[in-house]
Short mmCIF file of C-alpha atoms in Angstrom, two decimals:
data_model
loop_
_atom_site.label_atom_id
_atom_site.label_comp_id
_atom_site.label_asym_id
_atom_site.label_seq_id
_atom_site.Cartn_x
_atom_site.Cartn_y
_atom_site.Cartn_z
CA UNK A 29 27.42 52.29 -38.33
CA UNK A 30 28.27 49.02 -39.99
CA UNK A 31 31.85 49.20 -38.71
CA UNK A 32 31.06 48.08 -35.19
CA UNK A 33 33.41 45.25 -34.30
CA UNK A 34 31.85 41.96 -33.24
CA UNK A 35 32.56 40.85 -29.74
CA UNK A 36 34.93 37.93 -29.34
CA UNK A 37 33.92 34.93 -27.26
CA UNK A 38 36.79 32.95 -25.78
CA UNK A 39 35.68 29.33 -26.10
CA UNK A 40 38.46 28.24 -23.75
CA UNK A 41 36.87 30.20 -20.90
CA UNK A 42 34.55 28.49 -18.46
CA UNK A 43 31.36 27.60 -20.28
CA UNK A 44 28.73 30.35 -20.20
CA UNK A 45 25.72 31.54 -22.15
CA UNK A 46 27.89 33.45 -24.64
CA UNK A 47 29.12 30.09 -25.95
CA UNK A 48 25.66 29.40 -27.41
CA UNK A 49 23.34 30.83 -30.03
CA UNK A 50 19.79 31.00 -28.65
CA UNK A 51 17.14 29.43 -30.89
CA UNK A 52 13.51 28.31 -30.37
CA UNK A 53 11.76 27.82 -27.04
CA UNK A 54 10.35 24.30 -26.81
CA UNK A 55 9.02 23.78 -23.30
CA UNK A 56 8.19 24.94 -19.82
CA UNK A 57 8.22 22.87 -16.63
CA UNK A 58 7.46 23.42 -12.95
CA UNK A 59 11.00 24.58 -12.28
CA UNK A 60 12.26 26.03 -15.54
CA UNK A 61 12.07 26.60 -19.26
CA UNK A 62 13.70 24.86 -22.21
CA UNK A 63 14.96 26.23 -25.50
CA UNK A 64 17.10 24.96 -28.34
CA UNK A 65 20.64 26.35 -28.49
CA UNK A 66 23.61 25.94 -30.83
CA UNK A 67 27.11 25.58 -29.43
CA UNK A 68 29.10 28.20 -31.34
CA UNK A 69 32.26 26.12 -31.61
CA UNK A 70 30.99 22.60 -32.35
CA UNK A 71 27.77 23.79 -34.10
CA UNK A 72 25.91 21.05 -32.22
CA UNK A 73 22.35 21.65 -31.08
CA UNK A 74 21.34 21.13 -27.45
CA UNK A 75 18.36 21.67 -25.18
CA UNK A 76 19.07 24.43 -22.68
CA UNK A 77 17.11 24.12 -19.45
CA UNK A 78 17.25 27.30 -17.42
CA UNK A 79 15.86 27.98 -13.96
CA UNK A 80 15.42 31.43 -12.45
CA UNK A 81 17.27 31.52 -9.13
CA UNK A 82 14.83 33.70 -7.21
CA UNK A 83 11.76 31.78 -8.41
CA UNK A 84 13.48 28.50 -7.59
CA UNK A 85 14.22 29.64 -4.03
CA UNK A 86 10.68 30.98 -3.51
CA UNK A 87 9.25 27.63 -4.63
CA UNK A 88 11.55 25.75 -2.21
CA UNK A 89 12.88 23.85 -5.23
CA UNK A 90 16.58 24.58 -4.79
CA UNK A 91 17.39 21.24 -3.20
CA UNK A 92 15.79 19.43 -6.14
CA UNK A 93 17.64 21.48 -8.75
CA UNK A 94 21.03 20.97 -7.11
CA UNK A 95 20.36 17.26 -6.74
CA UNK A 96 19.27 17.00 -10.38
CA UNK A 97 22.42 18.73 -11.58
CA UNK A 98 24.64 16.43 -9.50
CA UNK A 99 22.83 13.29 -10.62
CA UNK A 100 23.00 14.26 -14.29
CA UNK A 101 26.76 14.82 -14.10
CA UNK A 102 27.18 11.12 -13.27
CA UNK A 103 25.06 9.83 -16.15
CA UNK A 104 25.94 8.94 -19.73
CA UNK A 105 23.66 6.46 -21.47
CA UNK A 106 22.18 6.10 -24.98
CA UNK A 107 18.61 6.27 -23.65
CA UNK A 108 19.02 9.15 -21.21
CA UNK A 109 18.97 12.86 -22.03
CA UNK A 110 22.49 13.40 -20.80
CA UNK A 111 23.78 16.69 -19.43
CA UNK A 112 26.64 18.18 -21.46
CA UNK A 113 27.16 21.56 -19.78
CA UNK A 114 26.14 23.27 -16.54
CA UNK A 115 26.75 26.90 -15.57
CA UNK A 116 25.06 29.91 -14.01
CA UNK A 117 24.80 33.68 -14.25
CA UNK A 118 23.41 36.18 -11.75
CA UNK A 119 19.82 35.30 -12.58
CA UNK A 120 19.62 31.71 -13.83
CA UNK A 121 21.01 28.22 -13.46
CA UNK A 122 21.61 26.45 -16.79
CA UNK A 123 21.79 22.77 -17.74
CA UNK A 124 22.51 21.96 -21.38
CA UNK A 125 21.18 18.53 -22.38
CA UNK A 126 21.08 16.25 -25.40
CA UNK A 127 18.48 17.64 -27.80
CA UNK A 128 15.61 15.36 -28.77
CA UNK A 129 13.80 16.81 -31.78
CA UNK A 130 11.24 14.00 -31.93
CA UNK A 131 9.14 15.49 -29.13
CA UNK A 132 7.85 13.84 -25.98
CA UNK A 133 5.75 10.70 -25.89
CA UNK A 134 2.75 12.63 -24.55
CA UNK A 135 2.77 14.80 -27.68
CA UNK A 136 2.52 11.71 -29.88
CA UNK A 137 0.10 9.67 -27.74
CA UNK A 138 -2.32 12.61 -27.82
CA UNK A 139 -2.30 12.56 -31.61
CA UNK A 140 -2.45 8.90 -32.59
CA UNK A 141 -2.43 5.30 -31.41
CA UNK A 142 0.53 2.97 -31.87
CA UNK A 143 1.00 -0.72 -32.58
CA UNK A 144 2.31 -3.23 -30.04
CA UNK A 145 5.48 -3.38 -32.12
CA UNK A 146 6.18 0.34 -31.68
CA UNK A 147 5.28 0.31 -27.98
CA UNK A 148 7.47 -2.75 -27.34
CA UNK A 149 10.40 -0.93 -28.92
CA UNK A 150 10.03 2.10 -26.64
CA UNK A 151 9.47 0.04 -23.50
CA UNK A 152 12.55 -2.07 -24.28
CA UNK A 153 14.73 1.03 -24.65
CA UNK A 154 13.34 2.43 -21.41
CA UNK A 155 14.05 -0.89 -19.69
CA UNK A 156 17.71 -0.39 -20.68
CA UNK A 157 17.76 3.14 -19.27
CA UNK A 158 16.12 2.06 -16.00
CA UNK A 159 18.50 -0.84 -15.62
CA UNK A 160 21.39 1.62 -16.04
CA UNK A 161 19.96 4.13 -13.54
CA UNK A 162 19.31 1.49 -10.93
CA UNK A 163 22.86 0.20 -11.29
CA UNK A 164 23.92 3.75 -10.43
CA UNK A 165 21.60 3.57 -7.37
CA UNK A 166 19.31 6.24 -8.84
CA UNK A 167 15.51 6.14 -8.65
CA UNK A 168 13.82 8.37 -11.23
CA UNK A 169 10.39 8.55 -9.52
CA UNK A 170 8.63 10.46 -12.29
CA UNK A 171 8.41 8.21 -15.32
CA UNK A 172 5.52 9.34 -17.52
CA UNK A 173 5.02 10.12 -21.24
CA UNK A 174 5.91 13.78 -20.66
CA UNK A 175 9.38 12.74 -19.46
CA UNK A 176 10.12 10.38 -22.35
CA UNK A 177 11.63 12.14 -25.36
CA UNK A 178 12.12 10.77 -28.86
CA UNK A 179 15.08 11.67 -31.03
CA UNK A 180 14.73 12.22 -34.76
CA UNK A 181 15.22 8.51 -35.40
CA UNK A 182 12.46 7.52 -32.96
CA UNK A 183 14.55 6.26 -30.02
CA UNK A 184 13.18 6.85 -26.51
CA UNK A 185 15.09 8.70 -23.79
CA UNK A 186 14.37 9.43 -20.14
CA UNK A 187 14.56 13.05 -19.07
CA UNK A 188 13.63 15.33 -16.14
CA UNK A 189 15.54 14.11 -13.10
CA UNK A 190 14.10 16.89 -10.94
CA UNK A 191 12.76 14.52 -8.29
CA UNK A 192 15.18 11.66 -8.90
CA UNK A 193 17.10 10.53 -5.85
CA UNK A 194 20.10 8.39 -4.97
CA UNK A 195 19.12 5.15 -3.25
CA UNK A 196 21.44 3.73 -0.59
CA UNK A 197 19.66 0.49 0.39
CA UNK A 198 17.55 2.29 2.99
CA UNK A 199 13.83 2.63 2.23
CA UNK A 200 12.67 5.89 0.67
CA UNK A 201 9.63 7.51 2.23
CA UNK A 202 8.70 10.77 0.50
CA UNK A 203 5.68 10.60 -1.77
CA UNK A 204 7.20 12.06 -4.92
CA UNK A 205 6.11 11.91 -8.52
CA UNK A 206 2.95 12.30 -10.57
CA UNK A 207 -0.05 10.77 -8.82
CA UNK A 208 -1.42 8.66 -11.67
CA UNK A 209 1.99 7.04 -12.18
CA UNK A 210 2.89 6.39 -8.53
CA UNK A 211 3.43 2.81 -7.38
CA UNK A 212 1.34 1.23 -4.59
CA UNK A 213 4.33 1.02 -2.22
CA UNK A 214 4.62 4.81 -2.24
CA UNK A 215 1.44 4.87 -0.17
CA UNK A 216 2.52 2.12 2.23
CA UNK A 217 4.19 2.37 5.63
CA UNK A 218 7.13 0.21 4.54
CA UNK A 219 8.91 2.65 2.23
CA UNK A 220 10.03 1.93 -1.31
CA UNK A 221 13.06 1.63 -3.59
CA UNK A 222 13.80 1.27 -7.30
CA UNK A 223 10.68 -0.89 -7.62
CA UNK A 224 8.50 2.20 -8.13
CA UNK A 225 10.10 2.94 -11.50
CA UNK A 226 9.02 -0.42 -12.91
CA UNK A 227 5.41 0.21 -11.91
CA UNK A 228 5.50 3.68 -13.49
CA UNK A 229 6.92 2.16 -16.67
CA UNK A 230 3.99 -0.26 -16.59
CA UNK A 231 1.52 2.64 -16.44
CA UNK A 232 3.22 4.27 -19.46
CA UNK A 233 3.12 0.89 -21.24
CA UNK A 234 -0.60 0.55 -20.46
CA UNK A 235 -1.35 4.09 -21.63
CA UNK A 236 0.51 3.54 -24.90
CA UNK A 237 -1.44 0.33 -25.60
CA UNK A 238 -4.94 1.34 -24.48
CA UNK A 239 -4.87 5.12 -24.93
CA UNK A 240 -5.65 5.73 -21.26
CA UNK A 241 -4.16 5.09 -17.83
CA UNK A 242 -5.33 2.16 -15.65
CA UNK A 243 -7.10 4.63 -13.34
CA UNK A 244 -8.65 7.87 -14.54
CA UNK A 245 -9.93 9.51 -11.34
CA UNK A 246 -9.18 13.22 -11.02
CA UNK A 247 -9.45 13.15 -7.23
CA UNK A 248 -6.03 12.38 -5.68
CA UNK A 249 -7.53 10.38 -2.81
CA UNK A 250 -9.51 8.16 -5.16
CA UNK A 251 -6.46 7.66 -7.38
CA UNK A 252 -4.28 6.58 -4.44
CA UNK A 253 -6.97 4.17 -3.26
CA UNK A 254 -7.35 2.70 -6.74
CA UNK A 255 -3.58 2.31 -7.16
CA UNK A 256 -3.42 0.32 -3.94
CA UNK A 257 -6.55 -1.80 -4.14
CA UNK A 258 -8.60 -1.54 -7.35
CA UNK A 259 -8.61 -4.28 -9.94
CA UNK A 260 -6.85 -3.26 -13.13
CA UNK A 261 -8.74 -4.05 -16.36
CA UNK A 262 -6.76 -5.61 -19.21
CA UNK A 263 -9.06 -5.59 -22.27
CA UNK A 264 -8.19 -7.95 -25.09
CA UNK A 265 -9.01 -5.24 -27.62
CA UNK A 266 -7.61 -1.70 -27.82
CA UNK A 267 -8.41 1.19 -30.14
CA UNK A 268 -5.86 -0.16 -32.62
CA UNK A 269 -7.11 -3.76 -32.58
CA UNK A 270 -6.54 -6.97 -30.60
CA UNK A 271 -4.08 -6.98 -27.71
CA UNK A 272 -1.99 -10.15 -27.64
CA UNK A 273 -1.77 -12.47 -24.64
CA UNK A 274 1.97 -11.81 -24.47
CA UNK A 275 1.39 -8.07 -24.24
CA UNK A 276 -1.24 -8.41 -21.51
CA UNK A 277 1.07 -10.75 -19.61
CA UNK A 278 3.88 -8.18 -19.73
CA UNK A 279 1.51 -5.41 -18.63
CA UNK A 280 0.36 -7.51 -15.68
CA UNK A 281 4.00 -8.20 -14.85
CA UNK A 282 4.92 -4.52 -14.55
CA UNK A 283 1.64 -3.64 -12.80
CA UNK A 284 2.05 -6.33 -10.14
CA UNK A 285 1.49 -4.90 -6.64
CA UNK A 286 3.74 -7.51 -5.03
CA UNK A 287 7.23 -6.08 -5.62
CA UNK A 288 8.81 -9.52 -5.22
CA UNK A 289 6.88 -10.63 -8.32
CA UNK A 290 6.87 -7.39 -10.31
CA UNK A 291 8.59 -7.57 -13.69
CA UNK A 292 11.94 -5.78 -13.60
CA UNK A 293 12.37 -5.95 -9.83
CA UNK A 294 14.99 -7.90 -7.93
CA UNK A 295 18.48 -9.11 -8.88
CA UNK A 296 17.10 -11.16 -11.78
CA UNK A 297 14.64 -8.49 -12.90
CA UNK A 298 16.28 -7.73 -16.23
CA UNK A 299 16.71 -11.43 -17.00
CA UNK A 300 12.99 -12.04 -16.43
CA UNK A 301 12.17 -9.22 -18.85
CA UNK A 302 14.54 -10.68 -21.45
CA UNK A 303 12.95 -14.10 -21.06
CA UNK A 304 9.38 -12.83 -21.23
CA UNK A 305 7.51 -13.87 -24.38
CA UNK A 306 6.59 -10.27 -25.23
CA UNK A 307 10.27 -9.29 -25.43
CA UNK A 308 11.71 -12.50 -26.87
CA UNK A 309 12.50 -10.98 -30.29
CA UNK A 310 14.52 -8.07 -28.86
CA UNK A 311 18.27 -8.13 -29.53
CA UNK A 312 19.23 -6.29 -26.35
CA UNK A 313 22.88 -5.71 -27.22
CA UNK A 314 22.01 -4.32 -30.63
CA UNK A 315 19.17 -2.28 -29.14
CA UNK A 316 21.39 -0.57 -26.56
CA UNK A 317 23.81 0.42 -29.32
CA UNK A 318 20.92 2.07 -31.19
CA UNK A 319 21.40 -0.32 -34.08
CA UNK A 320 17.73 -1.33 -34.18
CA UNK A 321 15.48 0.71 -36.45
CA UNK A 322 12.58 2.37 -34.66
CA UNK A 323 9.10 1.36 -35.92
CA UNK A 324 7.91 4.97 -35.60
CA UNK A 325 9.95 7.94 -36.83
CA UNK A 326 8.74 11.44 -35.80
CA UNK A 327 8.07 14.02 -38.49
CA UNK A 328 11.20 15.48 -40.05
CA UNK A 329 9.35 18.39 -41.66
CA UNK A 330 6.89 19.53 -38.98
CA UNK A 331 7.50 20.55 -35.38
CA UNK A 332 7.07 17.87 -32.73
CA UNK A 333 6.62 20.52 -30.03
CA UNK A 334 3.87 22.86 -28.95
CA UNK A 335 4.66 26.06 -30.87
CA UNK A 336 2.89 28.18 -28.23
CA UNK A 337 6.03 28.01 -26.07
CA UNK A 338 8.03 30.01 -28.58
CA UNK A 339 5.23 32.55 -29.02
CA UNK A 340 4.94 32.94 -25.25
CA UNK A 341 8.67 33.57 -24.97
CA UNK A 342 8.48 36.30 -27.61
CA UNK A 343 5.36 38.09 -26.36
CA UNK A 344 5.06 37.51 -22.63
CA UNK A 345 8.56 37.03 -21.24
CA UNK A 346 9.41 39.87 -18.86
CA UNK A 347 13.14 39.17 -18.82
CA UNK A 348 14.09 37.53 -22.15
CA UNK A 349 17.06 35.21 -21.94
CA UNK A 350 20.33 36.84 -22.92
CA UNK A 351 23.99 36.64 -21.95
CA UNK A 352 24.81 39.15 -19.25
CA UNK A 353 28.09 39.96 -17.50
CA UNK A 354 28.30 38.72 -13.94
CA UNK A 355 28.10 41.21 -11.08
CA UNK A 356 29.56 41.11 -7.61
CA UNK A 357 27.74 38.52 -5.53
CA UNK A 358 27.28 41.05 -2.70
CA UNK A 359 24.96 43.11 -4.91
CA UNK A 360 22.62 40.15 -5.29
CA UNK A 361 22.30 39.40 -1.61
CA UNK A 362 19.07 40.23 0.18
CA UNK A 363 16.67 38.14 2.23
CA UNK A 364 17.47 35.38 -0.29
CA UNK A 365 21.20 35.81 0.19
CA UNK A 366 21.82 32.53 2.02
CA UNK A 367 20.31 30.42 -0.74
CA UNK A 368 21.88 32.56 -3.46
CA UNK A 369 25.23 31.91 -1.84
CA UNK A 370 24.49 28.19 -1.79
CA UNK A 371 23.76 28.24 -5.52
CA UNK A 372 27.04 30.07 -6.12
CA UNK A 373 28.95 27.38 -4.22
CA UNK A 374 27.13 24.21 -5.21
CA UNK A 375 25.85 24.71 -8.75
CA UNK A 376 29.26 24.11 -10.28
CA UNK A 377 30.27 24.42 -13.90
CA UNK A 378 30.36 21.26 -15.98
CA UNK A 379 31.72 20.91 -19.52
CA UNK A 380 31.94 17.49 -21.14
CA UNK A 381 34.07 18.94 -23.97
CA UNK A 382 37.03 19.41 -21.62
CA UNK A 383 38.37 16.03 -22.64
CA UNK A 384 38.37 17.02 -26.30
CA UNK A 385 39.98 20.37 -25.59
CA UNK A 386 42.79 19.02 -23.44
CA UNK A 387 43.77 15.58 -24.79
CA UNK A 388 46.85 14.14 -23.18
CA UNK A 389 48.70 14.37 -19.91
CA UNK A 390 51.90 16.40 -19.74
CA UNK A 391 52.95 14.31 -16.74
CA UNK A 392 50.88 11.13 -16.22
CA UNK A 393 52.38 10.62 -12.75
CA UNK A 394 51.28 14.03 -11.48
CA UNK A 395 48.08 13.94 -13.53
CA UNK A 396 48.79 17.42 -14.93
CA UNK A 397 47.34 18.78 -18.14
CA UNK A 398 48.94 20.93 -20.78
CA UNK A 399 48.08 24.63 -20.66
CA UNK A 400 44.83 24.10 -18.72
CA UNK A 401 42.37 26.81 -17.75
CA UNK A 402 42.36 27.54 -14.05
CA UNK A 403 39.28 25.43 -13.28
CA UNK A 404 40.97 22.21 -14.47
CA UNK A 405 42.76 20.62 -11.53
CA UNK A 406 45.03 17.66 -10.96
CA UNK A 407 43.18 14.57 -9.78
CA UNK A 408 44.12 11.89 -7.31
CA UNK A 409 46.76 9.51 -8.72
CA UNK A 410 45.76 6.20 -10.26
CA UNK A 411 47.93 3.59 -11.99
CA UNK A 412 49.39 5.15 -15.13
CA UNK A 413 48.37 2.18 -17.25
CA UNK A 414 44.70 2.79 -16.47
CA UNK A 415 45.03 6.47 -17.30
CA UNK A 416 46.47 5.89 -20.73
CA UNK A 417 43.55 3.61 -21.54
CA UNK A 418 40.97 6.23 -20.58
CA UNK A 419 38.87 7.20 -23.60
CA UNK A 420 36.18 9.44 -22.16
CA UNK A 421 35.57 12.12 -19.61
CA UNK A 422 35.54 10.91 -16.02
CA UNK A 423 34.71 12.89 -12.94
CA UNK A 424 36.07 12.06 -9.53
CA UNK A 425 34.47 13.62 -6.48
CA UNK A 426 36.68 14.23 -3.46
CA UNK A 427 35.63 16.26 -0.43
CA UNK A 428 32.67 17.67 -2.37
CA UNK A 429 34.98 19.11 -5.04
CA UNK A 430 34.50 17.70 -8.52
CA UNK A 431 37.83 17.35 -10.27
CA UNK A 432 37.96 16.68 -13.98
CA UNK A 433 40.26 14.03 -15.40
CA UNK A 434 41.13 15.53 -18.80
CA UNK A 435 43.89 17.38 -20.62
CA UNK A 436 44.52 19.63 -23.62
CA UNK A 437 46.26 21.98 -25.94
CA UNK A 438 44.70 24.91 -27.72
CA UNK A 439 42.89 28.15 -27.01
CA UNK A 440 39.97 29.11 -29.22
CA UNK A 441 37.98 32.24 -29.89
CA UNK A 442 34.71 32.73 -31.67
CA UNK A 443 32.99 35.88 -32.96
CA UNK A 444 29.54 36.50 -31.55
#
């Protein structure tokens, strides 16, 4: 008693749950749960999203989860909740994301109304994130206040890429998203593209200004009909006071049913937003560097989350989250074995800290790293000059194998 030695965690091993201290639970979604974790080495806080494998398979959600993980690996933007780690154990798939302690926009819209100035700031930041995603040929398809998170300084970030999809210039057809935020073209016979995200942003914009969505029917059929055909009201007065002509004009621009005229759409979409009177005071370069002060700063002393999530985790969770040693895959196989095997193959580990751990090539020509762990491989050769100028982690996908361009030096251990 009292002399029991603490277990040692090798921080140079492949990332796993032992690398993190588990803190509060902060959310639950259709496909998983979220809790705050602390990386034991860096002491940084993250949001850990974890999805039970069996439940995921039973819900036919595996394709979405694998696609989300692969999309997130490609992203790194100031106004996106970026993925920093991905790993799995025998029971769960884990994605560790940037932590946003300011809560989601739904949390705040349910508690108070906001000025045009504050709303313009959020919408401008989200415009930047959408522009970035669309340049990566990614359609989010589920933009709503619940999927917009604020950091402690009040900056807005897109999250939840569970139904996001890569767009390859061919029309998309599946009706995906949250009904009240779906664009009219999702119900058409012509398909859709990145245009749907700008409409959804318009609905969020409208809700933030007026305190309600353009259409409030609970019946899905009536909502879809209204989205396609009903006239949208644009009152000149909201619950916080007068709504300016410039604001109404911008709202009408995003909620334009003709995608050729919709604000944000087309090759000059971002330029038209920049030139719009409502956004004329935005310094876009400064904004994207997070150098603009947010008009609204979330509480620094009170929780910006629903505390019932943490209570539920403590009292009702049948299998509380904990680090467990991995078993032989054969023992897990049953009627779900095929999909479990797919998870094992395709839900690959990701660790953005690899670049920091292995800085510098031993041989730039062979792209080898110094004393690498076994999962770090050589990558395809590129001109040496370009390599020496590389400042951040890059991933190169070849034949479905993700190979990490990074290098490093030291082995680290941490006590549990």
